[in-house]
Amino acid sequence: MSPASLPQTPSKSVPLASSATAYSRLRDLWAFLHTWLRSPARVGAIAPSSAALARLMTSEVCAAPGRVLELGPGTGVFTRALLERGVAEENLILVEAAPEFAALLERRFPAAQVLRADARQLPRRLARVDSGVSAVVSGLPLRNLSRRHRLAVLLGAFGHLSADGAFYQFTYGARFPLPRSWTDRHGFKVQRLGRVYGNLPPATVYRVTRRAASRWIGA
Ligand SMILES: C[S@@+](CC[C@H](N)C(=O)[O-])C[C@H]1O[C@@H](n2cnc3c(N)ncnc32)[C@H](O)[C@@H]1O
């Protein structure tokens, strides 16, 4: 029997696969730490988010037609989760300010549109992108931005979201990063989706949608 026709036992491939995954996790961790050391406030975390946080952040996003906009994808933990949920890679728009991460995302997700851009300037940067965005998934460290810039991100994102689209944001803080009076004033409804204690540090995920009245007024 030639070596090629010998039955392959799973025990031979499992350690190889898991060591490849462990290696790629280590590489991502290093990329994160390295980028964080250069720009701690912008990166906002010393390690990528956990798979559990990625699952919760993307749990309501489906493969429905329409594009998905991801803000601050970093090494692409949420991007992968979006693909696992059936979103087509070519329907992804990834907005990343750190050049190191943007280059890595371009290599990892060649069919996605990677914008090396500042998410605070979404309206200008996305002017050429069609408006059919069904969901925005944000890993931006909003708490490290001024309140004015946090609002600019939200307003910019909703400028591209379809009427029933939703914006997902996680935070390490105890509350959504904008006060209720601000979100109310702009017609946004903020709901807590859940908390992931297994993330380091634990993180809470919020869903932001347009209030029905503002949807009606905007129509
Ligand atoms: C906390 S990390 C999250 C990365 C990834 N989503 C995750 O959960 O592992 C924040 C990411 O947002 C990016 N970022 C920060 N400010 C940004 C901005 N103004 N515009 C675009 N990306 C930004 C950082 O470079 C980094 O990739």
PDB file of C-alpha atoms and ligand atoms in Angstrom:
ATOM      1  CA  MET A   1       0.000   0.000   0.000  1.00  0.00           C
ATOM      2  CA  SER A   2       1.446   3.360  -1.002  1.00  0.00           C
ATOM      3  CA  PRO A   3       1.686   6.052   1.722  1.00  0.00           C
ATOM      4  CA  ALA A   4      -0.966   8.138  -0.099  1.00  0.00           C
ATOM      5  CA  SER A   5      -3.549   5.366   0.103  1.00  0.00           C
ATOM      6  CA  LEU A   6      -2.966   4.672   3.780  1.00  0.00           C
ATOM      7  CA  PRO A   7      -5.987   5.628   5.882  1.00  0.00           C
ATOM      8  CA  GLN A   8      -5.430   8.988   7.595  1.00  0.00           C
ATOM      9  CA  THR A   9      -6.197   8.979  11.287  1.00  0.00           C
ATOM     10  CA  PRO A  10      -7.762  12.213  12.585  1.00  0.00           C
ATOM     11  CA  SER A  11      -5.210  12.280  15.383  1.00  0.00           C
ATOM     12  CA  LYS A  12      -2.545  13.207  12.811  1.00  0.00           C
ATOM     13  CA  SER A  13      -4.296  16.312  11.464  1.00  0.00           C
ATOM     14  CA  VAL A  14      -5.892  17.689  14.648  1.00  0.00           C
ATOM     15  CA  PRO A  15      -2.679  18.805  16.382  1.00  0.00           C
ATOM     16  CA  LEU A  16      -1.501  20.379  13.125  1.00  0.00           C
ATOM     17  CA  ALA A  17      -4.748  22.319  12.654  1.00  0.00           C
ATOM     18  CA  SER A  18      -4.886  23.438  16.243  1.00  0.00           C
ATOM     19  CA  SER A  19      -1.256  24.507  16.247  1.00  0.00           C
ATOM     20  CA  ALA A  20      -1.951  26.559  13.083  1.00  0.00           C
ATOM     21  CA  THR A  21      -4.889  28.236  14.859  1.00  0.00           C
ATOM     22  CA  ALA A  22      -2.801  28.806  17.966  1.00  0.00           C
ATOM     23  CA  TYR A  23      -0.066  30.299  15.785  1.00  0.00           C
ATOM     24  CA  SER A  24      -2.479  32.635  14.001  1.00  0.00           C
ATOM     25  CA  ARG A  25      -3.974  33.718  17.378  1.00  0.00           C
ATOM     26  CA  LEU A  26      -0.499  34.456  18.651  1.00  0.00           C
ATOM     27  CA  ARG A  27       0.254  36.463  15.524  1.00  0.00           C
ATOM     28  CA  ASP A  28      -2.939  38.491  15.989  1.00  0.00           C
ATOM     29  CA  LEU A  29      -2.128  39.057  19.634  1.00  0.00           C
ATOM     30  CA  TRP A  30       1.315  40.305  18.677  1.00  0.00           C
ATOM     31  CA  ALA A  31      -0.098  42.567  15.929  1.00  0.00           C
ATOM     32  CA  PHE A  32      -2.547  44.011  18.437  1.00  0.00           C
ATOM     33  CA  LEU A  33       0.009  44.587  21.162  1.00  0.00           C
ATOM     34  CA  HIS A  34       2.403  46.141  18.678  1.00  0.00           C
ATOM     35  CA  THR A  35      -0.252  48.512  17.265  1.00  0.00           C
ATOM     36  CA  TRP A  36      -1.530  49.322  20.758  1.00  0.00           C
ATOM     37  CA  LEU A  37       1.988  50.287  21.896  1.00  0.00           C
ATOM     38  CA  ARG A  38       2.163  52.775  19.018  1.00  0.00           C
ATOM     39  CA  SER A  39      -1.284  54.199  19.556  1.00  0.00           C
ATOM     40  CA  PRO A  40      -2.963  53.012  22.787  1.00  0.00           C
ATOM     41  CA  ALA A  41      -5.947  55.391  22.735  1.00  0.00           C
ATOM     42  CA  ARG A  42      -6.860  54.604  19.144  1.00  0.00           C
ATOM     43  CA  VAL A  43      -6.557  50.829  19.478  1.00  0.00           C
ATOM     44  CA  GLY A  44      -8.275  50.846  22.862  1.00  0.00           C
ATOM     45  CA  ALA A  45      -7.480  47.215  23.799  1.00  0.00           C
ATOM     46  CA  ILE A  46      -4.330  45.150  24.122  1.00  0.00           C
ATOM     47  CA  ALA A  47      -5.840  42.020  22.587  1.00  0.00           C
ATOM     48  CA  PRO A  48      -8.482  41.146  19.993  1.00  0.00           C
ATOM     49  CA  SER A  49     -12.024  40.501  21.219  1.00  0.00           C
ATOM     50  CA  SER A  50     -12.980  36.961  22.177  1.00  0.00           C
ATOM     51  CA  ALA A  51     -14.953  34.610  19.927  1.00  0.00           C
ATOM     52  CA  ALA A  52     -17.844  34.834  22.429  1.00  0.00           C
ATOM     53  CA  LEU A  53     -18.013  38.624  22.061  1.00  0.00           C
ATOM     54  CA  ALA A  54     -17.779  38.277  18.268  1.00  0.00           C
ATOM     55  CA  ARG A  55     -20.743  35.856  18.332  1.00  0.00           C
ATOM     56  CA  LEU A  56     -22.907  38.227  20.375  1.00  0.00           C
ATOM     57  CA  MET A  57     -21.919  41.274  18.303  1.00  0.00           C
ATOM     58  CA  THR A  58     -22.948  39.528  15.091  1.00  0.00           C
ATOM     59  CA  SER A  59     -25.825  37.389  16.433  1.00  0.00           C
ATOM     60  CA  GLU A  60     -28.551  39.458  14.743  1.00  0.00           C
ATOM     61  CA  VAL A  61     -26.792  40.030  11.436  1.00  0.00           C
ATOM     62  CA  CYS A  62     -27.963  37.727   8.693  1.00  0.00           C
ATOM     63  CA  ALA A  63     -27.041  37.044   5.107  1.00  0.00           C
ATOM     64  CA  ALA A  64     -29.917  39.197   3.849  1.00  0.00           C
ATOM     65  CA  PRO A  65     -29.175  41.390   0.858  1.00  0.00           C
ATOM     66  CA  GLY A  66     -27.443  44.611   1.706  1.00  0.00           C
ATOM     67  CA  ARG A  67     -23.977  45.474   2.805  1.00  0.00           C
ATOM     68  CA  VAL A  68     -22.507  45.279   6.287  1.00  0.00           C
ATOM     69  CA  LEU A  69     -20.269  48.066   7.472  1.00  0.00           C
ATOM     70  CA  GLU A  70     -17.672  47.230  10.098  1.00  0.00           C
ATOM     71  CA  LEU A  71     -15.927  50.033  11.960  1.00  0.00           C
ATOM     72  CA  GLY A  72     -12.561  49.331  13.581  1.00  0.00           C
ATOM     73  CA  PRO A  73     -12.207  45.657  12.549  1.00  0.00           C
ATOM     74  CA  GLY A  74      -8.627  45.369  13.870  1.00  0.00           C
ATOM     75  CA  THR A  75      -7.426  41.859  13.017  1.00  0.00           C
ATOM     76  CA  GLY A  76     -10.899  40.787  11.854  1.00  0.00           C
ATOM     77  CA  VAL A  77     -12.448  38.833  14.744  1.00  0.00           C
ATOM     78  CA  PHE A  78     -15.936  40.239  14.048  1.00  0.00           C
ATOM     79  CA  THR A  79     -15.308  40.043  10.290  1.00  0.00           C
ATOM     80  CA  ARG A  80     -14.815  36.284  10.539  1.00  0.00           C
ATOM     81  CA  ALA A  81     -17.943  35.943  12.664  1.00  0.00           C
ATOM     82  CA  LEU A  82     -19.899  37.871  10.005  1.00  0.00           C
ATOM     83  CA  LEU A  83     -18.671  35.490   7.321  1.00  0.00           C
ATOM     84  CA  GLU A  84     -19.664  32.550   9.520  1.00  0.00           C
ATOM     85  CA  ARG A  85     -23.163  34.018   9.706  1.00  0.00           C
ATOM     86  CA  GLY A  86     -23.353  33.851   5.935  1.00  0.00           C
ATOM     87  CA  VAL A  87     -22.592  37.466   4.994  1.00  0.00           C
ATOM     88  CA  ALA A  88     -20.830  37.435   1.624  1.00  0.00           C
ATOM     89  CA  GLU A  89     -17.272  38.768   1.810  1.00  0.00           C
ATOM     90  CA  GLU A  90     -17.932  41.138  -1.108  1.00  0.00           C
ATOM     91  CA  ASN A  91     -20.769  42.707   0.900  1.00  0.00           C
ATOM     92  CA  LEU A  92     -18.406  43.785   3.667  1.00  0.00           C
ATOM     93  CA  ILE A  93     -17.070  47.323   3.985  1.00  0.00           C
ATOM     94  CA  LEU A  94     -14.270  47.485   6.542  1.00  0.00           C
ATOM     95  CA  VAL A  95     -13.286  50.930   7.861  1.00  0.00           C
ATOM     96  CA  GLU A  96      -9.960  50.814   9.678  1.00  0.00           C
ATOM     97  CA  ALA A  97      -7.721  53.735  10.658  1.00  0.00           C
ATOM     98  CA  ALA A  98      -4.574  51.807  11.645  1.00  0.00           C
ATOM     99  CA  PRO A  99      -2.515  51.115   8.489  1.00  0.00           C
ATOM    100  CA  GLU A 100      -1.064  47.869   9.947  1.00  0.00           C
ATOM    101  CA  PHE A 101      -4.535  46.441  10.534  1.00  0.00           C
ATOM    102  CA  ALA A 102      -5.853  47.715   7.196  1.00  0.00           C
ATOM    103  CA  ALA A 103      -3.020  45.928   5.330  1.00  0.00           C
ATOM    104  CA  LEU A 104      -3.702  42.721   7.233  1.00  0.00           C
ATOM    105  CA  LEU A 105      -7.451  42.946   6.494  1.00  0.00           C
ATOM    106  CA  GLU A 106      -6.764  43.428   2.782  1.00  0.00           C
ATOM    107  CA  ARG A 107      -4.709  40.226   2.777  1.00  0.00           C
ATOM    108  CA  ARG A 108      -7.210  38.241   4.832  1.00  0.00           C
ATOM    109  CA  PHE A 109     -10.430  39.396   3.175  1.00  0.00           C
ATOM    110  CA  PRO A 110      -9.480  40.193  -0.440  1.00  0.00           C
ATOM    111  CA  ALA A 111     -13.093  40.388  -1.656  1.00  0.00           C
ATOM    112  CA  ALA A 112     -14.138  42.884   1.034  1.00  0.00           C
ATOM    113  CA  GLN A 113     -13.841  46.635   0.541  1.00  0.00           C
ATOM    114  CA  VAL A 114     -11.232  47.916   2.989  1.00  0.00           C
ATOM    115  CA  LEU A 115     -11.310  51.671   3.589  1.00  0.00           C
ATOM    116  CA  ARG A 116      -8.227  53.071   5.291  1.00  0.00           C
ATOM    117  CA  ALA A 117     -10.232  55.812   6.881  1.00  0.00           C
ATOM    118  CA  ASP A 118     -11.265  57.565  10.059  1.00  0.00           C
ATOM    119  CA  ALA A 119     -14.740  56.422  11.093  1.00  0.00           C
ATOM    120  CA  ARG A 120     -15.448  59.923  12.424  1.00  0.00           C
ATOM    121  CA  GLN A 121     -15.559  61.090   8.822  1.00  0.00           C
ATOM    122  CA  LEU A 122     -17.882  58.448   7.478  1.00  0.00           C
ATOM    123  CA  PRO A 123     -20.186  60.655   5.421  1.00  0.00           C
ATOM    124  CA  ARG A 124     -17.306  61.982   3.336  1.00  0.00           C
ATOM    125  CA  ARG A 125     -15.402  58.698   3.052  1.00  0.00           C
ATOM    126  CA  LEU A 126     -18.438  56.625   2.173  1.00  0.00           C
ATOM    127  CA  ALA A 127     -19.844  59.021  -0.373  1.00  0.00           C
ATOM    128  CA  ARG A 128     -19.012  56.583  -3.167  1.00  0.00           C
ATOM    129  CA  VAL A 129     -20.489  53.559  -1.417  1.00  0.00           C
ATOM    130  CA  ASP A 130     -24.096  52.658  -2.182  1.00  0.00           C
ATOM    131  CA  SER A 131     -26.478  53.313   0.682  1.00  0.00           C
ATOM    132  CA  GLY A 132     -27.901  49.799   1.142  1.00  0.00           C
ATOM    133  CA  VAL A 133     -26.188  49.070   4.449  1.00  0.00           C
ATOM    134  CA  SER A 134     -28.273  46.706   6.598  1.00  0.00           C
ATOM    135  CA  ALA A 135     -26.052  46.616   9.703  1.00  0.00           C
ATOM    136  CA  VAL A 136     -23.098  48.413  11.238  1.00  0.00           C
ATOM    137  CA  VAL A 137     -20.819  46.455  13.574  1.00  0.00           C
ATOM    138  CA  SER A 138     -18.535  48.727  15.542  1.00  0.00           C
ATOM    139  CA  GLY A 139     -15.449  47.750  17.487  1.00  0.00           C
ATOM    140  CA  LEU A 140     -14.394  51.377  17.837  1.00  0.00           C
ATOM    141  CA  PRO A 141     -13.137  52.412  21.272  1.00  0.00           C
ATOM    142  CA  LEU A 142     -15.860  55.074  21.487  1.00  0.00           C
ATOM    143  CA  ARG A 143     -15.014  55.964  25.083  1.00  0.00           C
ATOM    144  CA  ASN A 144     -11.641  57.227  23.914  1.00  0.00           C
ATOM    145  CA  LEU A 145     -13.332  59.729  21.583  1.00  0.00           C
ATOM    146  CA  SER A 146     -14.902  63.020  22.586  1.00  0.00           C
ATOM    147  CA  ARG A 147     -18.715  62.939  22.892  1.00  0.00           C
ATOM    148  CA  ARG A 148     -18.940  65.085  19.789  1.00  0.00           C
ATOM    149  CA  HIS A 149     -16.975  62.490  17.833  1.00  0.00           C
ATOM    150  CA  ARG A 150     -18.991  59.597  19.298  1.00  0.00           C
ATOM    151  CA  LEU A 151     -22.116  61.293  18.020  1.00  0.00           C
ATOM    152  CA  ALA A 152     -20.458  61.966  14.640  1.00  0.00           C
ATOM    153  CA  VAL A 153     -19.756  58.219  14.282  1.00  0.00           C
ATOM    154  CA  LEU A 154     -23.360  57.331  15.095  1.00  0.00           C
ATOM    155  CA  LEU A 155     -24.874  59.973  12.820  1.00  0.00           C
ATOM    156  CA  GLY A 156     -22.460  59.072  10.022  1.00  0.00           C
ATOM    157  CA  ALA A 157     -23.333  55.373  10.327  1.00  0.00           C
ATOM    158  CA  PHE A 158     -27.079  56.047  10.320  1.00  0.00           C
ATOM    159  CA  GLY A 159     -26.620  58.187   7.247  1.00  0.00           C
ATOM    160  CA  HIS A 160     -25.816  54.947   5.388  1.00  0.00           C
ATOM    161  CA  LEU A 161     -28.060  52.474   7.216  1.00  0.00           C
ATOM    162  CA  SER A 162     -31.352  51.394   5.688  1.00  0.00           C
ATOM    163  CA  ALA A 163     -34.499  52.457   7.606  1.00  0.00           C
ATOM    164  CA  ASP A 164     -34.701  49.225   9.628  1.00  0.00           C
ATOM    165  CA  GLY A 165     -30.930  48.745   9.929  1.00  0.00           C
ATOM    166  CA  ALA A 166     -29.134  48.454  13.260  1.00  0.00           C
ATOM    167  CA  PHE A 167     -25.845  49.602  14.718  1.00  0.00           C
ATOM    168  CA  TYR A 168     -24.033  47.238  17.130  1.00  0.00           C
ATOM    169  CA  GLN A 169     -21.450  48.519  19.590  1.00  0.00           C
ATOM    170  CA  PHE A 170     -19.637  46.927  22.495  1.00  0.00           C
ATOM    171  CA  THR A 171     -18.218  48.752  25.461  1.00  0.00           C
ATOM    172  CA  TYR A 172     -16.157  47.825  28.502  1.00  0.00           C
ATOM    173  CA  GLY A 173     -17.995  50.498  30.469  1.00  0.00           C
ATOM    174  CA  ALA A 174     -21.176  50.151  32.503  1.00  0.00           C
ATOM    175  CA  ARG A 175     -23.289  52.235  30.102  1.00  0.00           C
ATOM    176  CA  PHE A 176     -23.687  52.994  26.422  1.00  0.00           C
ATOM    177  CA  PRO A 177     -21.009  55.575  25.536  1.00  0.00           C
ATOM    178  CA  LEU A 178     -23.527  58.378  24.845  1.00  0.00           C
ATOM    179  CA  PRO A 179     -25.985  59.802  27.378  1.00  0.00           C
ATOM    180  CA  ARG A 180     -29.648  58.917  26.924  1.00  0.00           C
ATOM    181  CA  SER A 181     -30.570  62.599  26.440  1.00  0.00           C
ATOM    182  CA  TRP A 182     -28.294  62.736  23.368  1.00  0.00           C
ATOM    183  CA  THR A 183     -29.534  59.517  21.770  1.00  0.00           C
ATOM    184  CA  ASP A 184     -33.177  60.496  22.491  1.00  0.00           C
ATOM    185  CA  ARG A 185     -32.675  63.904  20.925  1.00  0.00           C
ATOM    186  CA  HIS A 186     -31.488  62.265  17.696  1.00  0.00           C
ATOM    187  CA  GLY A 187     -34.269  59.677  17.647  1.00  0.00           C
ATOM    188  CA  PHE A 188     -32.133  56.631  18.508  1.00  0.00           C
ATOM    189  CA  LYS A 189     -33.293  53.709  20.597  1.00  0.00           C
ATOM    190  CA  VAL A 190     -30.486  52.004  22.542  1.00  0.00           C
ATOM    191  CA  GLN A 191     -31.002  48.449  23.811  1.00  0.00           C
ATOM    192  CA  ARG A 192     -28.629  46.202  25.713  1.00  0.00           C
ATOM    193  CA  LEU A 193     -28.132  42.864  23.953  1.00  0.00           C
ATOM    194  CA  GLY A 194     -26.078  41.192  26.652  1.00  0.00           C
ATOM    195  CA  ARG A 195     -22.808  41.020  28.519  1.00  0.00           C
ATOM    196  CA  VAL A 196     -19.875  38.708  27.783  1.00  0.00           C
ATOM    197  CA  TYR A 197     -18.058  37.908  31.016  1.00  0.00           C
ATOM    198  CA  GLY A 198     -15.645  35.597  29.200  1.00  0.00           C
ATOM    199  CA  ASN A 199     -14.141  38.540  27.310  1.00  0.00           C
ATOM    200  CA  LEU A 200     -11.083  40.235  28.766  1.00  0.00           C
ATOM    201  CA  PRO A 201     -12.230  42.657  30.066  1.00  0.00           C
ATOM    202  CA  PRO A 202     -15.954  41.769  30.176  1.00  0.00           C
ATOM    203  CA  ALA A 203     -17.911  43.704  27.574  1.00  0.00           C
ATOM    204  CA  THR A 204     -21.534  44.729  27.028  1.00  0.00           C
ATOM    205  CA  VAL A 205     -23.122  44.794  23.572  1.00  0.00           C
ATOM    206  CA  TYR A 206     -25.717  47.400  22.566  1.00  0.00           C
ATOM    207  CA  ARG A 207     -28.055  47.606  19.595  1.00  0.00           C
ATOM    208  CA  VAL A 208     -28.999  51.085  18.337  1.00  0.00           C
ATOM    209  CA  THR A 209     -31.948  51.559  15.990  1.00  0.00           C
ATOM    210  CA  ARG A 210     -34.055  54.464  14.811  1.00  0.00           C
ATOM    211  CA  ARG A 211     -37.153  55.090  16.870  1.00  0.00           C
ATOM    212  CA  ALA A 212     -40.308  54.397  14.852  1.00  0.00           C
ATOM    213  CA  ALA A 213     -41.348  58.079  15.019  1.00  0.00           C
ATOM    214  CA  SER A 214     -38.038  59.322  13.612  1.00  0.00           C
ATOM    215  CA  ARG A 215     -38.266  56.651  10.896  1.00  0.00           C
ATOM    216  CA  TRP A 216     -41.690  58.050  10.018  1.00  0.00           C
ATOM    217  CA  ILE A 217     -40.488  61.661  10.131  1.00  0.00           C
ATOM    218  CA  GLY A 218     -37.505  60.779   7.957  1.00  0.00           C
ATOM    219  CA  ALA A 219     -39.689  59.044   5.377  1.00  0.00           C
TER     220      ALA A 219
HETATM  221  C1  LIG B   1     -10.741  47.849  20.479  1.00  0.00           C
HETATM  222  S1  LIG B   1     -10.054  47.602  18.862  1.00  0.00           S
HETATM  223  C2  LIG B   1     -11.264  46.433  18.251  1.00  0.00           C
HETATM  224  C3  LIG B   1     -10.737  45.590  17.135  1.00  0.00           C
HETATM  225  C4  LIG B   1     -11.637  44.402  16.747  1.00  0.00           C
HETATM  226  N1  LIG B   1     -12.939  44.847  16.306  1.00  0.00           N
HETATM  227  C5  LIG B   1     -11.800  43.469  17.914  1.00  0.00           C
HETATM  228  O1  LIG B   1     -12.874  43.520  18.539  1.00  0.00           O
HETATM  229  O2  LIG B   1     -10.864  42.716  18.192  1.00  0.00           O
HETATM  230  C6  LIG B   1     -10.481  49.128  18.068  1.00  0.00           C
HETATM  231  C7  LIG B   1     -10.205  49.175  16.576  1.00  0.00           C
HETATM  232  O3  LIG B   1     -10.724  50.401  16.061  1.00  0.00           O
HETATM  233  C8  LIG B   1      -9.740  51.024  15.228  1.00  0.00           C
HETATM  234  N2  LIG B   1     -10.028  52.472  15.269  1.00  0.00           N
HETATM  235  C9  LIG B   1      -9.897  53.299  16.331  1.00  0.00           C
HETATM  236  N3  LIG B   1     -10.298  54.551  16.020  1.00  0.00           N
HETATM  237  C10 LIG B   1     -10.701  54.506  14.728  1.00  0.00           C
HETATM  238  C11 LIG B   1     -11.253  55.463  13.839  1.00  0.00           C
HETATM  239  N4  LIG B   1     -11.448  56.728  14.229  1.00  0.00           N
HETATM  240  N5  LIG B   1     -11.570  55.087  12.583  1.00  0.00           N
HETATM  241  C12 LIG B   1     -11.383  53.792  12.176  1.00  0.00           C
HETATM  242  N6  LIG B   1     -10.860  52.834  12.979  1.00  0.00           N
HETATM  243  C13 LIG B   1     -10.525  53.180  14.233  1.00  0.00           C
HETATM  244  C14 LIG B   1      -8.426  50.622  15.852  1.00  0.00           C
HETATM  245  O4  LIG B   1      -7.339  50.762  14.965  1.00  0.00           O
HETATM  246  C15 LIG B   1      -8.739  49.164  16.212  1.00  0.00           C
HETATM  247  O5  LIG B   1      -8.553  48.326  15.109  1.00  0.00           O
END
